[in-house]
Tab-separated table of N, CA and C in Angstrom:
chain	number	residue	atom	x	y	z
A	178	UNK	N	9.407	-15.217	0.232
A	178	UNK	CA	8.688	-14.201	1.095
A	178	UNK	C	7.214	-14.672	1.205
A	179	UNK	N	6.642	-14.677	2.336
A	179	UNK	CA	5.271	-15.131	2.625
A	179	UNK	C	4.322	-13.919	2.398
A	180	UNK	N	3.643	-13.933	1.305
A	180	UNK	CA	2.763	-12.787	0.893
A	180	UNK	C	1.601	-12.640	1.933
A	181	UNK	N	1.108	-13.728	2.400
A	181	UNK	CA	0.037	-13.571	3.439
A	181	UNK	C	0.439	-12.858	4.691
A	182	UNK	N	1.690	-13.269	5.133
A	182	UNK	CA	2.304	-12.600	6.338
A	182	UNK	C	2.433	-11.114	6.128
A	183	UNK	N	2.994	-10.759	4.920
A	183	UNK	CA	3.110	-9.330	4.548
A	183	UNK	C	1.848	-8.544	4.526
A	184	UNK	N	0.829	-9.269	3.868
A	184	UNK	CA	-0.487	-8.557	3.783
A	184	UNK	C	-1.078	-8.349	5.193
A	185	UNK	N	-1.019	-9.317	5.976
A	185	UNK	CA	-1.532	-9.237	7.481
A	185	UNK	C	-0.821	-8.164	8.130
A	186	UNK	N	0.479	-8.010	7.957
A	186	UNK	CA	1.251	-6.842	8.622
A	186	UNK	C	0.755	-5.566	8.075
A	187	UNK	N	0.538	-5.419	6.771
A	187	UNK	CA	0.092	-4.166	6.212
A	187	UNK	C	-1.362	-3.832	6.687
A	188	UNK	N	-2.153	-4.795	6.676
A	188	UNK	CA	-3.572	-4.549	7.086
A	188	UNK	C	-3.572	-4.216	8.702
A	189	UNK	N	-2.720	-4.707	9.458
A	189	UNK	CA	-2.532	-4.375	10.869
A	189	UNK	C	-2.106	-2.981	11.054
A	190	UNK	N	-1.146	-2.661	10.226
A	190	UNK	CA	-0.561	-1.150	10.244
A	190	UNK	C	-1.663	-0.234	9.726
A	191	UNK	N	-2.434	-0.601	8.731
A	191	UNK	CA	-3.470	0.293	8.172
A	191	UNK	C	-4.593	0.488	9.217
A	192	UNK	N	-4.873	-0.572	9.991
A	192	UNK	CA	-6.014	-0.576	11.038
A	192	UNK	C	-5.715	0.645	12.004
A	193	UNK	N	-4.554	1.160	12.113
A	193	UNK	CA	-4.273	2.229	13.095
A	193	UNK	C	-4.739	3.586	12.491
A	194	UNK	N	-5.110	3.663	11.255
A	194	UNK	CA	-5.510	4.946	10.622
A	194	UNK	C	-6.588	4.400	9.669
A	195	UNK	N	-7.780	4.579	10.062
A	195	UNK	CA	-9.014	4.029	9.382
A	195	UNK	C	-9.250	4.774	7.941
A	196	UNK	N	-8.553	5.838	7.810
A	196	UNK	CA	-8.698	6.540	6.465
A	196	UNK	C	-7.770	5.987	5.396
A	197	UNK	N	-6.901	5.097	5.759
A	197	UNK	CA	-5.946	4.498	4.777
A	197	UNK	C	-6.505	3.204	4.396
A	198	UNK	N	-6.049	2.717	3.205
A	198	UNK	CA	-6.430	1.420	2.692
A	198	UNK	C	-5.479	1.010	1.595
A	199	UNK	N	-5.420	-0.334	1.456
A	199	UNK	CA	-4.478	-1.082	0.530
A	199	UNK	C	-4.982	-0.984	-0.879
A	200	UNK	N	-4.096	-0.625	-1.826
A	200	UNK	CA	-4.446	-0.644	-3.125
A	200	UNK	C	-3.871	-1.863	-3.739
A	201	UNK	N	-2.601	-2.080	-3.506
A	201	UNK	CA	-1.913	-3.135	-4.210
A	201	UNK	C	-0.733	-3.668	-3.392
A	202	UNK	N	-0.485	-4.953	-3.383
A	202	UNK	CA	0.655	-5.573	-2.733
A	202	UNK	C	1.175	-6.558	-3.767
A	203	UNK	N	2.554	-6.371	-4.171
A	203	UNK	CA	3.228	-7.223	-5.063
A	203	UNK	C	4.502	-7.561	-4.510
A	204	UNK	N	4.826	-8.880	-4.658
A	204	UNK	CA	6.157	-9.450	-4.267
A	204	UNK	C	6.731	-10.093	-5.447
A	205	UNK	N	7.962	-9.600	-5.853
A	205	UNK	CA	8.554	-10.177	-7.075
A	205	UNK	C	9.343	-11.407	-6.667
A	206	UNK	N	9.873	-12.156	-7.673
A	206	UNK	CA	10.568	-13.349	-7.408
A	206	UNK	C	11.823	-13.117	-6.597
A	207	UNK	N	12.429	-11.889	-6.746
A	207	UNK	CA	13.651	-11.574	-6.023
A	207	UNK	C	13.326	-10.837	-4.759
A	208	UNK	N	12.209	-11.026	-4.221
A	208	UNK	CA	11.748	-10.472	-2.940
A	208	UNK	C	11.708	-8.940	-2.788
A	209	UNK	N	11.281	-8.288	-3.921
A	209	UNK	CA	11.040	-6.939	-3.884
A	209	UNK	C	9.528	-6.647	-3.508
A	210	UNK	N	9.238	-6.120	-2.410
A	210	UNK	CA	7.928	-5.937	-1.868
A	210	UNK	C	7.512	-4.551	-2.172
A	211	UNK	N	6.379	-4.432	-2.992
A	211	UNK	CA	5.835	-3.128	-3.364
A	211	UNK	C	4.476	-3.054	-2.777
A	212	UNK	N	4.320	-2.017	-1.923
A	212	UNK	CA	2.972	-1.825	-1.271
A	212	UNK	C	2.397	-0.432	-1.750
A	213	UNK	N	1.207	-0.411	-2.308
A	213	UNK	CA	0.610	0.813	-2.661
A	213	UNK	C	-0.630	1.055	-1.817
A	214	UNK	N	-0.615	2.217	-1.100
A	214	UNK	CA	-1.645	2.602	-0.176
A	214	UNK	C	-2.291	3.899	-0.665
A	215	UNK	N	-3.477	4.104	-0.262
A	215	UNK	CA	-4.148	5.408	-0.498
A	215	UNK	C	-5.006	5.733	0.777
A	216	UNK	N	-5.498	6.967	0.781
A	216	UNK	CA	-6.274	7.450	1.946
A	216	UNK	C	-7.369	8.358	1.524
A	217	UNK	N	-8.469	8.350	2.285
A	217	UNK	CA	-9.609	9.178	1.896
A	217	UNK	C	-9.295	10.561	1.907
A	218	UNK	N	-8.282	11.025	2.536
A	218	UNK	CA	-7.837	12.399	2.544
A	218	UNK	C	-6.392	12.567	2.231
A	219	UNK	N	-5.896	11.684	1.321
A	219	UNK	CA	-4.470	11.622	1.025
A	219	UNK	C	-3.633	10.840	1.971
A	220	UNK	N	-2.403	10.655	1.740
A	220	UNK	CA	-1.488	9.936	2.618
A	220	UNK	C	-0.268	10.712	2.931
A	221	UNK	N	-0.170	11.156	4.192
A	221	UNK	CA	1.176	11.807	4.501
A	221	UNK	C	2.384	10.905	4.506
A	222	UNK	N	3.535	11.509	4.179
A	222	UNK	CA	4.717	10.706	4.071
A	222	UNK	C	4.902	9.942	5.374
A	223	UNK	N	4.647	10.543	6.528
A	223	UNK	CA	4.847	9.863	7.801
A	223	UNK	C	4.134	8.503	7.961
A	224	UNK	N	2.910	8.418	7.213
A	224	UNK	CA	2.212	7.283	7.237
A	224	UNK	C	2.906	6.128	6.476
A	225	UNK	N	3.477	6.500	5.253
A	225	UNK	CA	4.257	5.542	4.468
A	225	UNK	C	5.405	5.078	5.243
A	226	UNK	N	6.085	5.862	5.951
A	226	UNK	CA	7.263	5.490	6.755
A	226	UNK	C	6.863	4.674	7.918
A	227	UNK	N	5.659	4.901	8.507
A	227	UNK	CA	5.228	4.076	9.657
A	227	UNK	C	4.905	2.661	9.185
A	228	UNK	N	4.150	2.555	8.056
A	228	UNK	CA	3.845	1.252	7.537
A	228	UNK	C	5.086	0.524	7.032
A	229	UNK	N	5.972	1.113	6.470
A	229	UNK	CA	7.268	0.579	6.067
A	229	UNK	C	7.978	-0.030	7.242
A	230	UNK	N	8.093	0.718	8.287
A	230	UNK	CA	8.752	0.291	9.500
A	230	UNK	C	8.002	-0.907	10.128
A	231	UNK	N	6.707	-0.841	10.134
A	231	UNK	CA	5.871	-1.842	10.756
A	231	UNK	C	6.106	-3.253	10.037
A	232	UNK	N	6.169	-3.181	8.684
A	232	UNK	CA	6.455	-4.392	7.931
A	232	UNK	C	7.895	-4.880	8.038
A	233	UNK	N	8.790	-3.957	7.974
A	233	UNK	CA	10.200	-4.239	7.898
A	233	UNK	C	10.715	-4.839	9.291
A	234	UNK	N	10.082	-4.257	10.306
A	234	UNK	CA	10.534	-4.732	11.699
A	234	UNK	C	10.042	-6.157	12.021
A	235	UNK	N	9.198	-6.743	11.191
A	235	UNK	CA	8.775	-8.090	11.464
A	235	UNK	C	9.473	-9.137	10.576
A	236	UNK	N	10.502	-8.741	9.925
A	236	UNK	CA	11.243	-9.796	9.083
A	236	UNK	C	12.764	-9.573	9.469
A	237	UNK	N	13.426	-10.706	9.347
A	237	UNK	CA	14.926	-10.720	9.702
A	237	UNK	C	15.575	-10.787	8.334
A	238	UNK	N	16.321	-9.675	8.035
A	238	UNK	CA	17.104	-9.638	6.748
A	238	UNK	C	18.168	-10.683	6.632
A	239	UNK	N	18.683	-11.175	7.851
A	239	UNK	CA	19.640	-12.244	7.868
A	239	UNK	C	19.104	-13.496	7.413
A	240	UNK	N	17.898	-13.694	7.590
A	240	UNK	CA	17.211	-14.963	7.102
A	240	UNK	C	16.794	-14.883	5.714
A	241	UNK	N	16.209	-13.763	5.302
A	241	UNK	CA	15.754	-13.600	4.031
A	241	UNK	C	15.916	-12.166	3.459
A	242	UNK	N	16.700	-11.978	2.536
A	242	UNK	CA	16.931	-10.684	2.050
A	242	UNK	C	15.745	-10.068	1.206
A	243	UNK	N	15.444	-8.812	1.293
A	243	UNK	CA	14.290	-8.203	0.643
A	243	UNK	C	14.462	-6.757	0.445
A	244	UNK	N	13.681	-6.194	-0.440
A	244	UNK	CA	13.609	-4.731	-0.532
A	244	UNK	C	12.185	-4.406	-0.334
A	245	UNK	N	11.849	-3.217	0.228
A	245	UNK	CA	10.515	-2.826	0.583
A	245	UNK	C	10.352	-1.413	0.114
A	246	UNK	N	9.085	-1.179	-0.554
A	246	UNK	CA	8.715	0.111	-1.036
A	246	UNK	C	7.209	0.361	-0.693
A	247	UNK	N	6.914	1.414	0.013
A	247	UNK	CA	5.630	1.685	0.405
A	247	UNK	C	5.417	3.133	-0.369
A	248	UNK	N	4.377	3.195	-1.166
A	248	UNK	CA	4.106	4.421	-1.912
A	248	UNK	C	2.513	4.573	-2.103
A	249	UNK	N	2.249	5.773	-2.698
A	249	UNK	CA	0.820	6.029	-3.020
A	249	UNK	C	0.713	6.186	-4.488
A	250	UNK	N	-0.513	5.869	-5.023
A	250	UNK	CA	-0.660	6.000	-6.487
A	250	UNK	C	-0.585	7.439	-6.978
A	251	UNK	N	-0.039	7.626	-8.079
A	251	UNK	CA	-0.021	8.988	-8.602
A	251	UNK	C	-1.124	9.130	-9.686
A	252	UNK	N	-1.233	10.260	-10.289
A	252	UNK	CA	-2.349	10.676	-11.196
A	252	UNK	C	-2.348	9.652	-12.401
A	253	UNK	N	-1.214	9.152	-12.771
A	253	UNK	CA	-1.218	8.295	-13.984
A	253	UNK	C	-1.713	6.846	-13.733
A	254	UNK	N	-1.853	6.428	-12.515
A	254	UNK	CA	-2.249	5.117	-12.162
A	254	UNK	C	-3.816	5.056	-12.182
A	255	UNK	N	-4.381	3.974	-12.733
A	255	UNK	CA	-5.800	3.728	-12.764
A	255	UNK	C	-6.310	3.516	-11.440
A	256	UNK	N	-7.598	3.920	-11.195
A	256	UNK	CA	-8.324	3.667	-9.914
A	256	UNK	C	-8.538	2.108	-9.927
A	257	UNK	N	-8.296	1.455	-8.772
A	257	UNK	CA	-8.433	0.051	-8.615
A	257	UNK	C	-9.458	-0.399	-7.585
A	258	UNK	N	-9.717	0.377	-6.628
A	258	UNK	CA	-10.612	-0.116	-5.597
A	258	UNK	C	-11.773	0.874	-5.374
A	259	UNK	N	-12.907	0.558	-4.853
A	259	UNK	CA	-14.099	1.351	-4.840
A	259	UNK	C	-13.802	2.611	-3.999
A	260	UNK	N	-13.056	2.571	-2.926
A	260	UNK	CA	-12.836	3.787	-2.156
A	260	UNK	C	-12.145	4.833	-3.017
A	261	UNK	N	-11.344	4.546	-3.959
A	261	UNK	CA	-10.694	5.505	-4.756
A	261	UNK	C	-11.729	6.276	-5.551
A	262	UNK	N	-12.794	5.613	-6.052
A	262	UNK	CA	-13.797	6.152	-6.850
A	262	UNK	C	-14.633	7.161	-6.006
A	263	UNK	N	-14.933	6.683	-4.815
A	263	UNK	CA	-15.638	7.531	-3.776
A	263	UNK	C	-14.836	8.725	-3.512
A	264	UNK	N	-13.541	8.660	-3.372
A	264	UNK	CA	-12.690	9.757	-2.977
A	264	UNK	C	-12.693	10.771	-4.075
A	265	UNK	N	-12.945	10.376	-5.302
A	265	UNK	CA	-12.893	11.223	-6.399
A	265	UNK	C	-14.209	11.698	-6.951
A	266	UNK	N	-15.234	11.595	-6.126
A	266	UNK	CA	-16.577	12.111	-6.557
A	266	UNK	C	-16.423	13.669	-6.626
A	267	UNK	N	-17.041	14.275	-7.628
A	267	UNK	CA	-16.979	15.688	-7.902
A	267	UNK	C	-15.633	16.080	-8.584
A	268	UNK	N	-14.788	15.172	-8.932
A	268	UNK	CA	-13.607	15.525	-9.661
A	268	UNK	C	-13.781	15.114	-11.070
A	269	UNK	N	-12.996	15.780	-11.939
A	269	UNK	CA	-13.072	15.325	-13.379
A	269	UNK	C	-12.100	14.219	-13.552
A	270	UNK	N	-12.564	13.096	-14.101
A	270	UNK	CA	-11.754	11.872	-14.341
A	270	UNK	C	-11.914	11.530	-15.804
A	271	UNK	N	-10.905	10.960	-16.413
A	271	UNK	CA	-11.079	10.336	-17.759
A	271	UNK	C	-11.272	8.875	-17.560
A	272	UNK	N	-12.351	8.392	-18.066
A	272	UNK	CA	-12.692	6.924	-17.792
A	272	UNK	C	-12.557	6.190	-19.162
A	273	UNK	N	-11.777	5.079	-19.172
A	273	UNK	CA	-11.703	4.264	-20.387
A	273	UNK	C	-12.518	2.988	-20.112
A	274	UNK	N	-13.319	2.618	-21.028
A	274	UNK	CA	-14.113	1.272	-20.933
A	274	UNK	C	-13.563	0.310	-21.959
């Protein structure tokens, strides 16, 4: 699976909603694609579905089998990108250094 192509497709889909941004993209050896996105005002399920369809529709499962998961980070996941910190201004966070 071509990680650059997947990332380009995700970025293209995210560009349609400027409040969304990519947190993490991982592709395992057995072609399990895991995309984690977040948004300045949260992420509706419909946006996860839209991004999933946008990526899935650009690959042929007959040529290369894969699984695809688009999700949002939950409270247990650490903040990874600057926009997540900005989103959480005035909220109580536990910070480990």
